[in-house]
PDB file of C-alpha atoms in Angstrom:
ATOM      1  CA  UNK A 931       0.000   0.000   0.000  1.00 40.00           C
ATOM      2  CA  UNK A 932       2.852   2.293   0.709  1.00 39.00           C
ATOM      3  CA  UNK A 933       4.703   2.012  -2.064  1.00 36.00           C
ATOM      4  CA  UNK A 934       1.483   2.325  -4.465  1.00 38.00           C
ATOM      5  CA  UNK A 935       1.008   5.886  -2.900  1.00 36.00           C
ATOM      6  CA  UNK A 936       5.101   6.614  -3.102  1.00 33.00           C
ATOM      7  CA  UNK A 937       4.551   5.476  -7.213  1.00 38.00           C
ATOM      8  CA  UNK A 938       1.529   7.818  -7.480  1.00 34.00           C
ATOM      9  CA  UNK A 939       3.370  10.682  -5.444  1.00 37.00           C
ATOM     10  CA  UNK A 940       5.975  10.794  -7.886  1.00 37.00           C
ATOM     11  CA  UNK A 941       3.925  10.418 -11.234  1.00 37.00           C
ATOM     12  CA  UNK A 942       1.936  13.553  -9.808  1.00 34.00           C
ATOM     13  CA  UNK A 943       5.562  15.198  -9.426  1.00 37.00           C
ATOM     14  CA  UNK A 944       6.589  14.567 -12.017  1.00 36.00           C
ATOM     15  CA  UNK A 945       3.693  15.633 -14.251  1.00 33.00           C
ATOM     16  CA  UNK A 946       3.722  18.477 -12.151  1.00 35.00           C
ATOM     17  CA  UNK A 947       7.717  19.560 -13.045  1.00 34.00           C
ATOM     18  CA  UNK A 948       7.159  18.902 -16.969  1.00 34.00           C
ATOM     19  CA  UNK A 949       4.503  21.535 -16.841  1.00 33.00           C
ATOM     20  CA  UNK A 950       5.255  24.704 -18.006  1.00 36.00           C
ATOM     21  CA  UNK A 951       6.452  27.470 -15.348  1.00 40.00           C
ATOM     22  CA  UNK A 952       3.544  30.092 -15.231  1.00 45.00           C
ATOM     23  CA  UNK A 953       4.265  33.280 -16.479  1.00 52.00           C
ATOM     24  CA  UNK A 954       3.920  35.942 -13.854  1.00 74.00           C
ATOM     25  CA  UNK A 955       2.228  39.551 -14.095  1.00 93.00           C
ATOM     26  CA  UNK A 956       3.028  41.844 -16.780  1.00 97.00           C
ATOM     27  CA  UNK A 957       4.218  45.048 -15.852  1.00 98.00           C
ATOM     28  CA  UNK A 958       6.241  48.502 -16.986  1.00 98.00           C
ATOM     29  CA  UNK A 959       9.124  49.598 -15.422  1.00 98.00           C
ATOM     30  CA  UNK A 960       9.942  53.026 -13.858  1.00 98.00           C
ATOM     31  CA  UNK A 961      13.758  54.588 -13.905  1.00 98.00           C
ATOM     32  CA  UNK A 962      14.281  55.555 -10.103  1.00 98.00           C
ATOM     33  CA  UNK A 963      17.487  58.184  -9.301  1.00 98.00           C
ATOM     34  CA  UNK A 964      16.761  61.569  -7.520  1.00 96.00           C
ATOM     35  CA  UNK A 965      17.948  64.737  -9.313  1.00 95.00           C
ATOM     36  CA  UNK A 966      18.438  62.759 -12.057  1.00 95.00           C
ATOM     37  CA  UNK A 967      16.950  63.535 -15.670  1.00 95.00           C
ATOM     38  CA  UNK A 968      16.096  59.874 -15.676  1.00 97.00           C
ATOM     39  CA  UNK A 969      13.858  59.993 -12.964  1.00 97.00           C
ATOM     40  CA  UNK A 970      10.554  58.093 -13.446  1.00 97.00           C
ATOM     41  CA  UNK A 971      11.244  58.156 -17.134  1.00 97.00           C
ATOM     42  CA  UNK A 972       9.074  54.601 -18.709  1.00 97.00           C
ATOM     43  CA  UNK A 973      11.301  51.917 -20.074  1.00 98.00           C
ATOM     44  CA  UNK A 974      11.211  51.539 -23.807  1.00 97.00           C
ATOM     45  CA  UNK A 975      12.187  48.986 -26.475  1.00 97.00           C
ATOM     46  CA  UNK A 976      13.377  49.782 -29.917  1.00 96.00           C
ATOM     47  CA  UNK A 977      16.124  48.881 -31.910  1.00 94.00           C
ATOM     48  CA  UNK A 978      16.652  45.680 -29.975  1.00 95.00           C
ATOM     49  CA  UNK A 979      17.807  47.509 -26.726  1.00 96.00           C
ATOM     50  CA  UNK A 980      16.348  48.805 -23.433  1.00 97.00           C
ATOM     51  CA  UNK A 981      15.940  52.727 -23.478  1.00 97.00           C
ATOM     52  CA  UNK A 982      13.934  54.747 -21.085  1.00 97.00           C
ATOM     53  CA  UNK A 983      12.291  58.162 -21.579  1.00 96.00           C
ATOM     54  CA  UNK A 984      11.800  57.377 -25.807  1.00 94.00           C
ATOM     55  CA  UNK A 985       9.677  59.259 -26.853  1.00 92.00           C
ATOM     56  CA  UNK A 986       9.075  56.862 -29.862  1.00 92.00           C
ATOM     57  CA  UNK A 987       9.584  53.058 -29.909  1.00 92.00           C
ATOM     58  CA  UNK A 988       8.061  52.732 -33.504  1.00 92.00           C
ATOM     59  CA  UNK A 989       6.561  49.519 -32.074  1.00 94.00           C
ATOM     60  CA  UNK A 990       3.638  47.681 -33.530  1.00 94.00           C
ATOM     61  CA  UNK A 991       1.276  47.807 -30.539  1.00 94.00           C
ATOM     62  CA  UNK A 992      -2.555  47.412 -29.952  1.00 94.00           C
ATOM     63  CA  UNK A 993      -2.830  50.419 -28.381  1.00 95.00           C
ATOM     64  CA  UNK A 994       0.016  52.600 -30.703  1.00 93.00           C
ATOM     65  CA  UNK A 995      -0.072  55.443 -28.305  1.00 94.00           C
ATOM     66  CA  UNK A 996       1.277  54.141 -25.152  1.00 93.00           C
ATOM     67  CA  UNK A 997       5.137  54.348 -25.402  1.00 91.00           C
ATOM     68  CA  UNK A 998       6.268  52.330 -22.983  1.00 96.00           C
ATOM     69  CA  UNK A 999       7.251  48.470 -22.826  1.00 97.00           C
ATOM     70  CA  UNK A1000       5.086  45.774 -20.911  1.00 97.00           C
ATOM     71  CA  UNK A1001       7.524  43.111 -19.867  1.00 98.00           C
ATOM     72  CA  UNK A1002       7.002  39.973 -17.815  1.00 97.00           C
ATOM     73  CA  UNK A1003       8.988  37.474 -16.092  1.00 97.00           C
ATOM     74  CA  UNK A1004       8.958  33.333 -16.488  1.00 96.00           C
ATOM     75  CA  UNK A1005      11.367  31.475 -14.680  1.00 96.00           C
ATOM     76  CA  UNK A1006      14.305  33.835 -14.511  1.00 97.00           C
ATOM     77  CA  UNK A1007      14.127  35.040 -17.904  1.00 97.00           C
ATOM     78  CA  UNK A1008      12.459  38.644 -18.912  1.00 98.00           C
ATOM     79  CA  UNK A1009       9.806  39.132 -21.873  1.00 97.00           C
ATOM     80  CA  UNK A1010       8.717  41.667 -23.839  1.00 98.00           C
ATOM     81  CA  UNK A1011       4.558  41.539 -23.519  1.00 97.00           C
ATOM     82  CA  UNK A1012       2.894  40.471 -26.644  1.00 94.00           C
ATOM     83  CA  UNK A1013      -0.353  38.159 -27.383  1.00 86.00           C
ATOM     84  CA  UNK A1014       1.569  36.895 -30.400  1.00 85.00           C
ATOM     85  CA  UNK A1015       3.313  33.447 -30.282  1.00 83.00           C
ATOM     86  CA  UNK A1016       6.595  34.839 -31.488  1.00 90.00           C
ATOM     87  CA  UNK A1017       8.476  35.974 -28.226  1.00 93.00           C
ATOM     88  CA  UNK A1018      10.903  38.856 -27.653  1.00 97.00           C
ATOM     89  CA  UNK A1019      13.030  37.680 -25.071  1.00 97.00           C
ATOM     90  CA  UNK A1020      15.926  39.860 -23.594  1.00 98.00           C
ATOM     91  CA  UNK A1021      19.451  38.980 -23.131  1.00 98.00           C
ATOM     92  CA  UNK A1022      22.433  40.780 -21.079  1.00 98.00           C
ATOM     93  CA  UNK A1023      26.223  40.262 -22.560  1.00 98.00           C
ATOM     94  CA  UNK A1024      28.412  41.045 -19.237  1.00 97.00           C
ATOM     95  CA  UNK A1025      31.313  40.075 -20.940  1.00 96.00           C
ATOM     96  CA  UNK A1026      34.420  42.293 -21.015  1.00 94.00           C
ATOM     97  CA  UNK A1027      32.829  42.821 -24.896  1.00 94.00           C
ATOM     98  CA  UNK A1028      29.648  42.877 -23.660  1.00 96.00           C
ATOM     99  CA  UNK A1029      29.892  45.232 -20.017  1.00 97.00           C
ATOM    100  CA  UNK A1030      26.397  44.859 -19.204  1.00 97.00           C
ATOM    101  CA  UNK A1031      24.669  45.079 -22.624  1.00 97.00           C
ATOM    102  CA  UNK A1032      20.918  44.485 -22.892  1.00 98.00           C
ATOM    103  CA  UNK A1033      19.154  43.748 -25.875  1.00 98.00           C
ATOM    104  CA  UNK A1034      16.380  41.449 -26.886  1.00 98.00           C
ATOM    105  CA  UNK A1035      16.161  38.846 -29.781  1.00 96.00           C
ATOM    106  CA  UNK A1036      12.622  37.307 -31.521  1.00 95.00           C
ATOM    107  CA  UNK A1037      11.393  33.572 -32.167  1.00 93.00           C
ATOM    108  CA  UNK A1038      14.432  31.801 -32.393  1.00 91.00           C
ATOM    109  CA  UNK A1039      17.077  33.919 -32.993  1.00 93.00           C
ATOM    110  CA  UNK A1040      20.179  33.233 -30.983  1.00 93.00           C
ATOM    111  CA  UNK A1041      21.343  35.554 -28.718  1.00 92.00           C
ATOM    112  CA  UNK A1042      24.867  37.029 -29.116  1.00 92.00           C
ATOM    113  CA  UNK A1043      28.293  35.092 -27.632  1.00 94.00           C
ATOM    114  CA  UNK A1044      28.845  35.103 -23.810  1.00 95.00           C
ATOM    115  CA  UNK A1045      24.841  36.692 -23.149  1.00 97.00           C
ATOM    116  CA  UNK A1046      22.617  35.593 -20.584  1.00 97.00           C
ATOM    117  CA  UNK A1047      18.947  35.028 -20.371  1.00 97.00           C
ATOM    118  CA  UNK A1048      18.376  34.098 -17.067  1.00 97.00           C
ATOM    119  CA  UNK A1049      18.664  35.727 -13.699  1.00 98.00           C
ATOM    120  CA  UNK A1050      16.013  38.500 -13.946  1.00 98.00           C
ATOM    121  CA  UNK A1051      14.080  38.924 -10.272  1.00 97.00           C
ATOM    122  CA  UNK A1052      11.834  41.732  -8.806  1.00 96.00           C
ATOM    123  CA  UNK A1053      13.613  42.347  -5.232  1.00 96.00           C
ATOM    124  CA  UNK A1054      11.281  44.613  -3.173  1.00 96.00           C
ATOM    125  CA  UNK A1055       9.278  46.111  -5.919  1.00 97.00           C
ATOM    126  CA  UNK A1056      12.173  46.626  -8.589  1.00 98.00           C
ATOM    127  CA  UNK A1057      13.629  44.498 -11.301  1.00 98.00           C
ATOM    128  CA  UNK A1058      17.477  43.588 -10.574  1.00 98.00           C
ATOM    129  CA  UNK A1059      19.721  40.770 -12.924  1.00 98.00           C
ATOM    130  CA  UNK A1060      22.382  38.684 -10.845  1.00 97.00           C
ATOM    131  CA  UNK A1061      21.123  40.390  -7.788  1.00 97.00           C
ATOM    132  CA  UNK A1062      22.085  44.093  -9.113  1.00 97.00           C
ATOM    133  CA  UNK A1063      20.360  47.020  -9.829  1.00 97.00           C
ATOM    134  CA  UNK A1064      20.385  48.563 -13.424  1.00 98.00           C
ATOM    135  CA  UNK A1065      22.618  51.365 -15.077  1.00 98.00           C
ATOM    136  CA  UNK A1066      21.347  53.871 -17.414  1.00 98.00           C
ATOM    137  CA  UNK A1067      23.564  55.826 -19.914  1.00 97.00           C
ATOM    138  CA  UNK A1068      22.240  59.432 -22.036  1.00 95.00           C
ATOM    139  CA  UNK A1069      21.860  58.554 -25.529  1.00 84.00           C
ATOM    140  CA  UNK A1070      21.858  60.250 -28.679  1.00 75.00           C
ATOM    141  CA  UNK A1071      18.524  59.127 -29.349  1.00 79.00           C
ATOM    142  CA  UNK A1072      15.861  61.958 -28.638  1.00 84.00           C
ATOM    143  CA  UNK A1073      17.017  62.450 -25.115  1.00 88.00           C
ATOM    144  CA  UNK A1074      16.444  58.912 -24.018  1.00 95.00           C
ATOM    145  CA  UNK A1075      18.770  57.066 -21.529  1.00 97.00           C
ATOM    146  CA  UNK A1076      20.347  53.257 -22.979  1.00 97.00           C
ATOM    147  CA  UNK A1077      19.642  50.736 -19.764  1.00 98.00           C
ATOM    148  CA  UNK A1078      22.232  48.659 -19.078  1.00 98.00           C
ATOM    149  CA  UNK A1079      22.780  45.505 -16.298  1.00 98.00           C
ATOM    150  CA  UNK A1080      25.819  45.876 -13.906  1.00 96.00           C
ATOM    151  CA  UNK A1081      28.853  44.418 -15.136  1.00 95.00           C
ATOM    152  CA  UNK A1082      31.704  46.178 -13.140  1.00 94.00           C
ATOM    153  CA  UNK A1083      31.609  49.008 -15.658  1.00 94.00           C
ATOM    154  CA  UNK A1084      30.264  52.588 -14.302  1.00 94.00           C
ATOM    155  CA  UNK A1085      30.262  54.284 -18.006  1.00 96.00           C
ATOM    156  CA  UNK A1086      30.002  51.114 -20.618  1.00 96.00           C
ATOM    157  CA  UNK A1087      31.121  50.717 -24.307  1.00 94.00           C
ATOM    158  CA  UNK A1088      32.305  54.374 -23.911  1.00 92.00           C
ATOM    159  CA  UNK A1089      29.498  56.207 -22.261  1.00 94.00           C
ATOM    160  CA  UNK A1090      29.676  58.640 -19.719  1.00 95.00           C
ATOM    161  CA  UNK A1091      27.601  60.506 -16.687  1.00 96.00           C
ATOM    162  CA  UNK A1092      25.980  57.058 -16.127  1.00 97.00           C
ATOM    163  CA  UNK A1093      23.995  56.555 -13.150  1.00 97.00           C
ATOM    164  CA  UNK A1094      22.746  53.267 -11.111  1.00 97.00           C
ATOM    165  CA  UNK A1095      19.142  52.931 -11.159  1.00 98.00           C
ATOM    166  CA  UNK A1096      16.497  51.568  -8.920  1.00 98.00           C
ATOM    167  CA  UNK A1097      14.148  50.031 -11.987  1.00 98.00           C
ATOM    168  CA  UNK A1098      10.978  50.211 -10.439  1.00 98.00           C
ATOM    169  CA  UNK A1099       8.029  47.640 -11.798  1.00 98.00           C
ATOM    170  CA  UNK A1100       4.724  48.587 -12.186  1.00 97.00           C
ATOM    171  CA  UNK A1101       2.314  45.830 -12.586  1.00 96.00           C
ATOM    172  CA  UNK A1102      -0.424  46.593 -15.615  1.00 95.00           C
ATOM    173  CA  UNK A1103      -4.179  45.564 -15.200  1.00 93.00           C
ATOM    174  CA  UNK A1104      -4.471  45.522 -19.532  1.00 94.00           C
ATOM    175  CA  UNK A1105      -0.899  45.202 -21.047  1.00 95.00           C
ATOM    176  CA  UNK A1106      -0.250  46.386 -24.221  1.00 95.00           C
ATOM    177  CA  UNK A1107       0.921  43.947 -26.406  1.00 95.00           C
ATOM    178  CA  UNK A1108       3.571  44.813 -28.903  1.00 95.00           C
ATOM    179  CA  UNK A1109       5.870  43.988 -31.505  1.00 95.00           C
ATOM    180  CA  UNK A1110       8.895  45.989 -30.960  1.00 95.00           C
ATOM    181  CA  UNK A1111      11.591  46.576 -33.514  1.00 93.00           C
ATOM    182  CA  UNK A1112      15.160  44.950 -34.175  1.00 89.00           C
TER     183      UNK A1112
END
């Protein structure tokens, strides 16, 4: 009798772990750094990197005039928020090449040498990857600010006035689901 309800125990268990993990809540994500011009700029995607405070992602959304990205988190990994089956799924390079680089790829296209998918976590209402906070760098693009992951690298690939951010998530009742651009 016992070992009929062992067998049963772990064919439930292991039905159970060849389920698919559950994707969690969809939310945006808020730059945090006082006296900053970053400050509670939206995070954007475009141009298969992280940006916050575009004022244009050029992204193919349902609702076109909300400009920031909906991301969401499934075991460890980070999303881009879309209803279509073809996922945008980001990636950090924190190789000496890389020093903290975040970018996304789509379907199945492999993510560059020495990147990383997983290790994304929200850590007292803000995302972090490898247990860090984010960095975010001006850009030339319209103002906006490039988002990069800590890699031991205050100004990366040659930018400057960099500042660590608190990337604050802010869970969405009715994402927006988008296709956003390479």
């Amino acid at each position: 009798m016992q070992l009929k309800n062992l067998a049963i125990a772990a064919s439930v268990s292991a039905v159970a772990s060849a389920a698919p993990p559950t994707q969690s809540k969809t939310f945006g994500i808020v730059a945090i750094h006082s006296g900053s011009a970053v400050q509670y700029s939206a995070f954007n995607a475009a141009k298969s990197s992280i940006f916050a405070g575009l004022p244009s992602q050029g992204a193919s959304c349902a609702r076109p005039e909300e400009q920031q990205a909906t991301f969401y988190i499934n075991d460890g990994a980070l999303y881009l928020y879309d209803q279509s089956a073809t996922p945008q799924e980001i990636y950090v390079d924190r190789s000496g090449m890389g020093q903290g680089k975040i970018g996304y790829t789509t379907g199945a296209q492999s993510t560059p040498k020495n990147s990383e998918r997983k290790g994304w976590t929200q850590k007292d209402g803000h995302l972090q990857f490898g247990g860090n906070d984010l960095i975010a760098c001006p850009n030339s693009i319209d103002g906006a600010w490039s988002i990069w992951a800590s890699a031991g690298v205050a100004d990366p690939a040659g930018n400057t006035e960099c500042v660590g951010i608190a990337a604050r998530v802010v869970e969405t009742e009715n994402p927006n689901g988008c296709l956003y651009t390479q």
